[in-house]
Amino acid sequence: MAIMLSLQEVTKIYPGAEHIKAVDSLSFDLEEGEICTLVGPSGCGKTTAMKMINRLIPMTSGKILIDDQNISRMDTIELRRNIGYVIQNIGLFPNMTIAENIATIPKLKGWDHDRITEKVESLLEIVNLPAEEFMERYPKELSGGQQQRIGVARGMAADPPIMLMDEPFGAVDPINREHLQNEFLKIQEKVRKTIVFVTHDIDEAIKMGDKICLLKDGSLIQFDSPEKMLTEPANDFVRDFLGGDRTLKRLNLLQLKSAMRPDPPVIMQEESPEKAKTMLTELEAENLIVVDQERLLIGYVDRDALTKMADTVGKVTLSTEAFLPATSSLKDGLSEIFTHDELGYLIVVEEDKKVVGILKEEDIKNILRK
Amino acid sequence: METRVFYPFIKKIIPVVVTIIIVLWLYIAYGALEYSFNNLAEFFRLTLEHFFLVIVSMTAAVSIGVSLGTIITRKGFDRFGPAIMAMVNVWQSVPSLGVIALAYGFLPIIGLSGIGVIPGLIALFFHAVAPIVRNTYAGIQGVSEDVIEAATGMGMTQKQILFKIELSNALPVIMGGIRTATAIIVGTAPLAFLIGGGGLGFWIFTGIALMDMGIMMAGAVPVALIAMLFDYTLARLEKIIISKGIQAEEYQEV
Ligand SMILES: Nc1ncnc2c1ncn2[C@@H]1O[C@H](COP(=O)(O)OP(=O)(O)OP(=O)(O)O)[C@@H](O)[C@H]1O
Ligand SMILES: [Mg+2]
């Protein structure tokens, strides 16, 4: 993957505050399509670091490269138009409709009318706000969460390869926040932007980041993937910052497919109960997953069920709720194991309910111990 | 349902109708209508002069007031802000008659005539520019920091930010200043006659001097109607030029 954004020894000393370095020789590289969350205690230099990328704040020394080009040699306006910018307080233009807000930069870039309309409509669809209903509204006629989504849409309007987001969900209540985060990650799957995402919330940093950049007093303390940071914190500061429940946080991060046992034994519903009994004995198992021809989940059978008179397994199959998609988090998995414990394990399925694995409590323990 | 739509409308329209009826009654009862008819040519000349005074001084006050109010929000010029605000505030606080008198007394010092239309216009301009400067300044200052930061970060130029964001969003406040200024100018314009500025003030002061209510009303009533006309026109204009996204709720009914 190509490196999209590179900070090299970037330092900021504010005039009038010469004794402290707001950002102290910060270096990191970001690959195309990655989200990097800048996180750290208040005043550690997150906003400063981010705003040097679109030159809202001039850097004191160092170099920033975008796509191998030095930003200090670029025209400021041109640079900014190619970087999406989303701020905590959103800053929608109150005098413009939603459509006009989103169209601002495309218009300044001289896109033609049809292309702009098309773009506005597709962006509204991406952020889940029906175009016909919202285009002509004004910002004051939207809820805070809706405004935030428009802010994100506006930031993406001119198809910038890079986006800067300063606590974009900071002003939103926890429930909507979680919702916006999930939505944003879905959007990101489609658009694959390179994103610098400032937050002071470590949980958000872990959830949103492909990389986490942890700062303290302007200095980089650790730059790693969330998984790496959680398993191998560089020092006590990182450990403290991640919190005492650092191990449990990994549950949120990991997906079922990373911990599951793939290709569990199953039986097709057309088979005879005798075959099922034999399998149970051979596997020394309590029960058996029942599937159809396409390996889609039907239910399960246990010894009790098999004592009933029937010519196929399908006729005595019991239904179960103990399954989850492979992309669910381990946290959801763990919760599900406790809620639906009829099988003693969780069935892992794909979107169409195709059985791909099972997950036991001890699998979760094992992966966390790693 | 119906009363709810109707009531605010009635509430607005009744005072206007009542005022107009009273004014017209005064106009007719004191023989002002008859006087105007007998001096129709003069009536038109004075009305025209009056409009000229108001419109020219308004135009000057708006263009210079808005520019000045804008400039003192710009980086580098903002330190002149307080001084300029203090100055225009003083101009406004001088009573109307005083401004006229000052123009009369001051202009000759700098080598201009203190008598005529020009001193009248200058006096009106100085008297009315303050609310426009003040409101433009306050209006632009009032545009949220976040909005400006978003615009800057997105790559709008200073000029684009000024015209598309700052002035547009300050417009309701600026228009408020312009309405105040208009009220001041329309109210002061008759005084311009005192220094030879012409206008309907001629009949008003003549009427007073001759203690002839008819002549006075022949000047005063058109002046009142002109004031109402300007206020109404500006109110309509606001609805057209101010974005719906920032219009105060009260403007949105009807
Ligand atoms: N304009 C400025 N002039 C002087 N010092 C500044 C200025 N802006 C920020 N600082 C200082 O620089 C340091 C970093 O500030 P910055 O805003 O980048 O922190 P942050 O990590 O974004 O904090 P927060 O989480 O509170 O937003 C702080 O010590 C701050 O006081
Ligand atoms: Mg900050």
XYZ file of C-alpha atoms in Angstrom, chain B residues 2-159:
158
model
C -58.420 30.153 11.169
C -58.109 32.634 13.963
C -54.563 31.490 14.530
C -53.520 32.406 11.018
C -55.684 35.473 11.004
C -54.916 36.951 14.377
C -51.277 38.005 13.839
C -52.243 39.447 10.493
C -55.053 41.496 12.040
C -52.762 42.547 14.854
C -50.324 43.949 12.336
C -52.743 45.501 9.946
C -55.043 47.311 12.391
C -52.498 49.827 13.740
C -51.347 50.583 10.201
C -54.880 51.201 8.948
C -55.773 53.275 12.005
C -52.639 55.404 11.601
C -53.294 56.006 7.930
C -56.897 56.974 8.601
C -55.892 59.449 11.299
C -53.171 60.925 9.130
C -55.459 61.303 6.133
C -58.178 62.774 8.304
C -55.735 65.388 9.612
C -54.643 65.984 6.049
C -58.129 66.683 4.818
C -59.540 68.369 7.922
C -56.863 71.049 8.064
C -57.163 71.831 4.391
C -53.751 70.426 3.564
C -55.173 68.460 0.651
C -56.643 71.596 -0.838
C -53.402 73.507 -0.311
C -51.389 70.765 -2.018
C -53.790 70.728 -4.958
C -53.487 74.450 -5.385
C -49.680 74.153 -5.308
C -49.330 70.883 -7.146
C -46.111 71.749 -8.955
C -44.451 72.776 -5.713
C -45.797 69.662 -4.004
C -44.079 67.448 -6.548
C -40.862 69.438 -6.447
C -40.657 69.288 -2.646
C -41.542 65.586 -2.557
C -38.918 64.855 -5.155
C -36.319 66.871 -3.251
C -37.281 64.990 -0.129
C -36.876 61.611 -1.793
C -33.581 62.796 -3.210
C -32.308 63.763 0.262
C -33.394 60.493 1.795
C -32.261 58.170 -0.975
C -28.895 59.788 -1.603
C -27.952 60.040 2.061
C -29.248 56.474 2.624
C -27.193 55.129 -0.238
C -24.100 56.854 1.070
C -24.767 55.729 4.637
C -25.347 52.111 3.565
C -22.351 51.815 1.269
C -19.921 53.601 3.528
C -21.419 52.210 6.734
C -21.294 48.612 5.578
C -17.780 49.022 4.194
C -16.509 50.664 7.343
C -18.230 48.102 9.549
C -16.680 45.336 7.477
C -13.188 46.777 7.376
C -12.935 47.009 11.142
C -13.596 43.266 11.393
C -10.636 42.498 9.110
C -7.341 41.366 10.491
C -4.957 44.285 10.881
C -7.770 46.846 10.917
C -9.573 45.394 13.881
C -7.552 47.499 16.299
C -9.236 50.605 14.820
C -12.604 49.064 15.597
C -13.192 50.564 19.033
C -12.042 54.042 17.949
C -14.247 54.067 14.881
C -17.216 52.713 16.799
C -16.776 55.424 19.444
C -16.665 58.070 16.753
C -19.793 57.009 14.869
C -21.623 56.599 18.154
C -20.887 60.201 19.024
C -22.175 61.346 15.636
C -25.391 59.518 16.258
C -25.821 60.821 19.782
C -25.821 64.453 18.632
C -29.479 65.529 18.326
C -30.831 65.853 14.813
C -31.075 69.596 14.914
C -27.560 69.733 16.293
C -26.162 67.771 13.358
C -27.779 70.160 10.957
C -26.413 73.108 12.879
C -22.962 71.543 13.053
C -22.897 71.001 9.310
C -23.910 74.628 8.874
C -21.176 75.808 11.170
C -18.450 73.340 10.340
C -18.465 73.041 6.561
C -17.374 76.666 5.928
C -14.301 75.991 8.066
C -13.095 73.406 5.568
C -13.990 75.675 2.718
C -17.389 74.312 1.734
C -20.673 76.106 1.712
C -22.780 75.519 4.800
C -25.932 76.188 2.829
C -27.665 74.003 0.268
C -28.377 70.412 -0.599
C -24.851 69.104 -0.053
C -24.602 70.161 3.613
C -28.073 68.685 4.089
C -26.944 65.379 2.640
C -23.737 65.368 4.648
C -25.601 66.092 7.857
C -28.102 63.291 7.206
C -25.328 60.880 6.289
C -23.333 61.494 9.455
C -26.393 61.243 11.569
C -27.449 57.881 10.142
C -24.244 56.003 9.440
C -23.630 54.893 13.037
C -26.252 52.141 13.338
C -25.154 50.695 10.024
C -21.476 50.587 10.985
C -22.341 49.244 14.412
C -24.677 46.538 13.156
C -22.386 45.476 10.338
C -19.539 45.157 12.800
C -21.650 43.286 15.350
C -23.274 41.139 12.668
C -19.971 39.939 11.252
C -18.486 39.452 14.710
C -21.556 37.413 15.563
C -20.963 34.814 12.868
C -19.903 31.705 14.736
C -16.195 30.887 14.934
C -16.973 27.318 13.949
C -18.590 28.400 10.734
C -15.546 30.487 9.833
C -13.158 27.714 10.799
C -15.055 25.185 8.714
C -15.072 27.551 5.738
C -11.351 28.284 6.063
C -10.423 24.651 6.572
C -12.452 23.629 3.530
C -10.424 25.960 1.359
C -12.560 29.058 0.858
C -10.588 32.242 0.254
C -10.892 35.248 2.562
C -12.993 37.002 -0.040
